[in-house]
Coordinates of C-alpha atoms in Angstrom, one line a residue:
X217 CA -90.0 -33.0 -24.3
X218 CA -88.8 -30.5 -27.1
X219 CA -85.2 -29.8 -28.1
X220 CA -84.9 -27.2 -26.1
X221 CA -86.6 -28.9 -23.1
X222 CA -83.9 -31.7 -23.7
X223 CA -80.9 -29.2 -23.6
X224 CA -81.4 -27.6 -20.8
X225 CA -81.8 -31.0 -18.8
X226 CA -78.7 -32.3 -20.4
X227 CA -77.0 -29.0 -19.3
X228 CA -78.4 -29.4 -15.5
X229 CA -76.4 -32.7 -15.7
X230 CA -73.7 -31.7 -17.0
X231 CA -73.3 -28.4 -15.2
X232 CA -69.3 -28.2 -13.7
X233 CA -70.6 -25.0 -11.3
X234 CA -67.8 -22.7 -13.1
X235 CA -68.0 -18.8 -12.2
X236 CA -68.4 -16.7 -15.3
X237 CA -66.7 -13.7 -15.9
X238 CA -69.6 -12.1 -15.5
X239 CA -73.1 -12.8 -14.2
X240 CA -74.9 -9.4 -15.7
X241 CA -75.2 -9.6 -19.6
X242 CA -75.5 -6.3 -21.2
X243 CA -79.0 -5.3 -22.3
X244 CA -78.4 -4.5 -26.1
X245 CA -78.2 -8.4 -26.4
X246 CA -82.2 -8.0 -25.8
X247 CA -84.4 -7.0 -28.7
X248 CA -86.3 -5.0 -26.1
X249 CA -83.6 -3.6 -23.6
X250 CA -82.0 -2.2 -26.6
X251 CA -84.5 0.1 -27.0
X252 CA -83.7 1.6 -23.7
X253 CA -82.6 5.4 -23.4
X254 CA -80.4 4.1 -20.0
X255 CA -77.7 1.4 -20.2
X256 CA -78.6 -2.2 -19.1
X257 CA -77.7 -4.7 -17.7
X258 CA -79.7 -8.3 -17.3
X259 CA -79.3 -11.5 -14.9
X260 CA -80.3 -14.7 -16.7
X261 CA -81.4 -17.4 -14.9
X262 CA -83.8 -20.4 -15.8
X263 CA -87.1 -20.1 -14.9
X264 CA -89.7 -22.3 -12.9
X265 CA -88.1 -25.2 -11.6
X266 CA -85.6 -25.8 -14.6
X267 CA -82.7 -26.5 -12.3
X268 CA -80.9 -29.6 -10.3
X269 CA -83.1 -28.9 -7.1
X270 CA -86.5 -28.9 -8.6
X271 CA -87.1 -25.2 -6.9
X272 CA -89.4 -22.6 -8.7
X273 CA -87.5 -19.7 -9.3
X274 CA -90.7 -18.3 -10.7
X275 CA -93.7 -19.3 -7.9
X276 CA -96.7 -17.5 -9.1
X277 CA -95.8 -18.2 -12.7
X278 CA -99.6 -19.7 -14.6
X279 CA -99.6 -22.6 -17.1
X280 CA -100.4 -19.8 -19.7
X281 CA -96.9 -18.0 -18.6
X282 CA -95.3 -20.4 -18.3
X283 CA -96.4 -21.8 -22.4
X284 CA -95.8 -18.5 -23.7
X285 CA -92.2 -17.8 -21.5
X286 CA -90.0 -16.5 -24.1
X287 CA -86.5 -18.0 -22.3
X288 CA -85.9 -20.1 -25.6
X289 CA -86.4 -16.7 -27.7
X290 CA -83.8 -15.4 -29.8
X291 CA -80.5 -16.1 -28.1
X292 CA -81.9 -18.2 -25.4
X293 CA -82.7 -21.2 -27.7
X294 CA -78.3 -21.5 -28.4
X295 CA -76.9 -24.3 -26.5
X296 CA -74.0 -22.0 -25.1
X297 CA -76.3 -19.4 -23.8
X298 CA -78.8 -22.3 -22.2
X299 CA -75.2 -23.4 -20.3
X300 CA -74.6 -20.5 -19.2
X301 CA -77.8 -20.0 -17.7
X302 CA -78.3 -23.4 -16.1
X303 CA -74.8 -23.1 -15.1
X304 CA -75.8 -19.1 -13.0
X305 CA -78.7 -21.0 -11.6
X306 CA -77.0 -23.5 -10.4
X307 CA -74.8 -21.2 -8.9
X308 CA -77.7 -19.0 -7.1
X309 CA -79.0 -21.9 -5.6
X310 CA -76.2 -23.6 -4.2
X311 CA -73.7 -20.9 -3.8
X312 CA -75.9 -19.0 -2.7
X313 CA -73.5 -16.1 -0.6
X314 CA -70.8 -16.1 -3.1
X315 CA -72.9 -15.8 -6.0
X316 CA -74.7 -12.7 -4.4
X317 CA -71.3 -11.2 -3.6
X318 CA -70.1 -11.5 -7.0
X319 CA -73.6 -9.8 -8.3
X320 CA -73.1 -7.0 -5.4
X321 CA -69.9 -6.2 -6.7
X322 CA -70.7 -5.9 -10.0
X323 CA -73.6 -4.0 -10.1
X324 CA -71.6 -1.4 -7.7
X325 CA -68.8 -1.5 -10.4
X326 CA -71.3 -0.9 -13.4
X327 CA -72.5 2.3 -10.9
X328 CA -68.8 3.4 -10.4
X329 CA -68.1 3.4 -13.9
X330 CA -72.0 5.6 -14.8
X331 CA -71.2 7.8 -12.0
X332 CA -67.8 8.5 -13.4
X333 CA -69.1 9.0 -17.1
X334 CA -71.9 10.9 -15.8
X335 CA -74.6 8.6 -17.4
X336 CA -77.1 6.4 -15.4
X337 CA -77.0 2.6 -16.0
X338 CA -80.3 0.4 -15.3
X339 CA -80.3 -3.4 -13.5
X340 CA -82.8 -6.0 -14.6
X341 CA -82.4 -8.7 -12.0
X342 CA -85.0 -11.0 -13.3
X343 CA -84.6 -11.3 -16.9
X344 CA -86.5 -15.1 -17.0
X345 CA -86.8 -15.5 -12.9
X346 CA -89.0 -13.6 -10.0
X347 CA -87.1 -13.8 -6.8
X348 CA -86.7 -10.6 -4.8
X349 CA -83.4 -9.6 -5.4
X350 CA -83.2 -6.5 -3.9
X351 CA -83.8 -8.6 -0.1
X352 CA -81.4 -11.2 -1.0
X353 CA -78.7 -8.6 -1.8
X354 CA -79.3 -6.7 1.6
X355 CA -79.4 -10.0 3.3
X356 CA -76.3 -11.9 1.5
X357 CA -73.6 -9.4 0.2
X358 CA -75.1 -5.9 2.5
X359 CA -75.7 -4.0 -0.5
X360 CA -78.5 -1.8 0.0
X361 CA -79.5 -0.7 -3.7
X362 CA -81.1 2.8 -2.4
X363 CA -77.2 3.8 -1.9
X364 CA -76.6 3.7 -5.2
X365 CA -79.1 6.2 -6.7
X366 CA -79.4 8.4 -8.8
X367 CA -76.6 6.6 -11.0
X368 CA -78.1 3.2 -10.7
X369 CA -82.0 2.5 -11.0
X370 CA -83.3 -0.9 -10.9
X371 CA -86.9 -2.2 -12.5
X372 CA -88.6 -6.1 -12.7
X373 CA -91.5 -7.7 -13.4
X374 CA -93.4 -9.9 -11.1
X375 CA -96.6 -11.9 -10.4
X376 CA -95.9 -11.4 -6.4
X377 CA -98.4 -9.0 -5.7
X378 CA -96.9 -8.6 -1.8
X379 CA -93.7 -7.5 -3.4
X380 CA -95.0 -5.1 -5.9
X381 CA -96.7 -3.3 -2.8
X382 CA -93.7 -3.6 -0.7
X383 CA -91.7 -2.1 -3.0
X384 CA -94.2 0.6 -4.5
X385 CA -92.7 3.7 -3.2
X386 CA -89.1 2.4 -3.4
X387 CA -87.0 5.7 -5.0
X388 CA -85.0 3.5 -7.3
X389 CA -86.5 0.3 -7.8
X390 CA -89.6 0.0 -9.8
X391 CA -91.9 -2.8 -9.9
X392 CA -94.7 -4.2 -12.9
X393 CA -97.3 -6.2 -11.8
X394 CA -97.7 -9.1 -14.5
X395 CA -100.8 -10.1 -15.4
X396 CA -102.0 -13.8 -16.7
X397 CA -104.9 -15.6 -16.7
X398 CA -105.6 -16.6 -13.0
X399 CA -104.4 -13.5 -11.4
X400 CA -107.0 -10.6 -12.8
X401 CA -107.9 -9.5 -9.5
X402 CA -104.8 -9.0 -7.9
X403 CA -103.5 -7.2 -11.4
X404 CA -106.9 -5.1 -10.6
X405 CA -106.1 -4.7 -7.2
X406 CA -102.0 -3.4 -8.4
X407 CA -103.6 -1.1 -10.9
X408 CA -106.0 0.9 -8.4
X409 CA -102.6 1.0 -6.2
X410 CA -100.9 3.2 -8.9
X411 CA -98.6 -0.2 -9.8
X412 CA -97.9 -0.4 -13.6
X413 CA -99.8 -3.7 -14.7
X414 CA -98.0 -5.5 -18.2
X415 CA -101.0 -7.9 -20.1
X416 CA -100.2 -9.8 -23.2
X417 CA -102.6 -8.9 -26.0
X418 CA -103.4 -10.0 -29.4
X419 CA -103.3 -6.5 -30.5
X420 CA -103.0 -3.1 -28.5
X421 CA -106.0 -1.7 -27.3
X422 CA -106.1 2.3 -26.4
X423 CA -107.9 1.5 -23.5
X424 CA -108.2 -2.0 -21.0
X425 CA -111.2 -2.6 -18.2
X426 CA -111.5 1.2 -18.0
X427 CA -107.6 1.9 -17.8
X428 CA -105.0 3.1 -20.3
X429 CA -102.5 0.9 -22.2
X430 CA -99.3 1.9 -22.9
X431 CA -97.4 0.6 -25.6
X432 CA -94.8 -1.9 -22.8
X433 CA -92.8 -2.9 -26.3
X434 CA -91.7 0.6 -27.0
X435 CA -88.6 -0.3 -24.3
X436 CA -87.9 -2.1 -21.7
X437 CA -88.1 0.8 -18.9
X438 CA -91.4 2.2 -20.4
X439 CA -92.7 1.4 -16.9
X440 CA -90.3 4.3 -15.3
X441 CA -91.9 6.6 -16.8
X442 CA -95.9 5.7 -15.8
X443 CA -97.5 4.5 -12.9
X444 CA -101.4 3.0 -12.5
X445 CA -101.3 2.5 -16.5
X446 CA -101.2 -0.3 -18.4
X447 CA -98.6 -2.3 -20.0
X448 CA -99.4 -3.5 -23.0
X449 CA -97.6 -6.4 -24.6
X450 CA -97.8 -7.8 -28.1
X451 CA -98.3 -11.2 -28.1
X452 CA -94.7 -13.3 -29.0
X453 CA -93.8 -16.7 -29.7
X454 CA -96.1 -19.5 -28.1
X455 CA -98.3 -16.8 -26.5
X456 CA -99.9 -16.2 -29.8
X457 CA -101.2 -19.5 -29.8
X458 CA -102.8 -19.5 -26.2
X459 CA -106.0 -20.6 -25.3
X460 CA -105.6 -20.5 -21.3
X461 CA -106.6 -16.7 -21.0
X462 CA -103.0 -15.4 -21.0
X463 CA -103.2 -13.5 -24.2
X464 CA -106.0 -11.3 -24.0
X465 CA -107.3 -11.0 -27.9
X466 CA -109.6 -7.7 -29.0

């Protein structure tokens, strides 16, 4: 178990279920979203099973994903930002209702305010997590996202292939299909659907199996702006050291 392993458990121990001021963190906080033309917002969770109840928050996630996961990078390797996300997971899973509610409302707030300004503000719901968000906020707190466009405008990634396709034509809630090492034929199947694929490379190709690659690093909402293409993702952290099949080197 690494440091970083260690703190996180010690957190889920020591975790007093606390609400935050906030459960969104803003997106310039993200090396990535920061490069995005639309304000952001992000929900943090822990990934995989990382929490008190031993549930996977991320269920399709691969061995190679979840090596290469980059929740420990930058930020998420401080002990205060590893509380606070054990802590919101914590939260999610047994508070389920009120922790929805409290997301509902500020997401609607963060609209209010865009629609007021006249700017549009983006949601990441899964920042290190895959759970369908956009079901459980219907379901918990009766917020129905497609009410909120064309202020608010909502994008993931997943390795659920069921949900990208449920959610293909959604008008403001856009979907990536994420590929690893022991999904290539559902990522083949999302890509002939017209679903944006992401796939971690050693180096950018122009071109992948027969179908174009997009540079996915340029921001984080690239994938609003393409569908059917290719994400392509430079490889970061752990995942340049992978030898499952998760980094695809040229």
């Amino acid at each position: 178990m690494n440091n970083f392993q260690t703190a996180v458990q010690n957190s889920i121990k020591e975790t007093g279920l606390k609400y935050p001021a906030r459960l969104l963190s803003p997106g310039d906080t993200n090396a990535k979203t920061s490069k995005n033309e639309i304000k952001t917002f992000i929900l943090y969770l822990m990934p995989y099973d990382q929490n008190s109840k031993g549930i996977n928050l991320c269920p399709h996630a691969s061995k190679g994903c979840a090596e290469a996961c980059l929740v420990s990078a930058g930020r998420g390797a401080f002990s205060n930002v590893i509380k606070s996300r054990v802590n919101k997971t914590e939260l999610f899973l047994r508070d389920r209702k009120n922790f929805l509610d409290k997301l509902a409302t500020e997401i609607i707030q963060q609209t209010h305010k865009a629609k007021k300004g006249g700017y549009q503000v983006a949601f990441r719901l899964n920042g290190t997590s895959d759970q369908d968000f956009v079901y459980l906020l219907n379901k918990y707190a009766n917020l129905d996202i497609k009410e909120l466009q064309p202020h608010a405008v909502f994008y993931d990634y997943t390795k659920v292939l069921q949900r990208a396709i449920r959610y293909k034509d959604h008008p403001n809630y856009t979907l990536t299909f994420s590929r690893s090492e022991s999904n290539n034929l559902n990522a083949e199947t999302a890509i002939r659907m017209g679903i944006n694929v992401s796939a971690v490379f050693n180096k950018l190709p122009d071109t992948y199996n027969g179908h174009k690659v997009v540079d996915g690093d340029a921001s984080d909402i690239v994938m609003l702006k393409h569908s059917g293409v290719i994400l392509g993702l430079k490889a970061k952290g752990q995942a340049r050291k992978d030898t499952t099949g998760f980094t695809i080197n040229i």
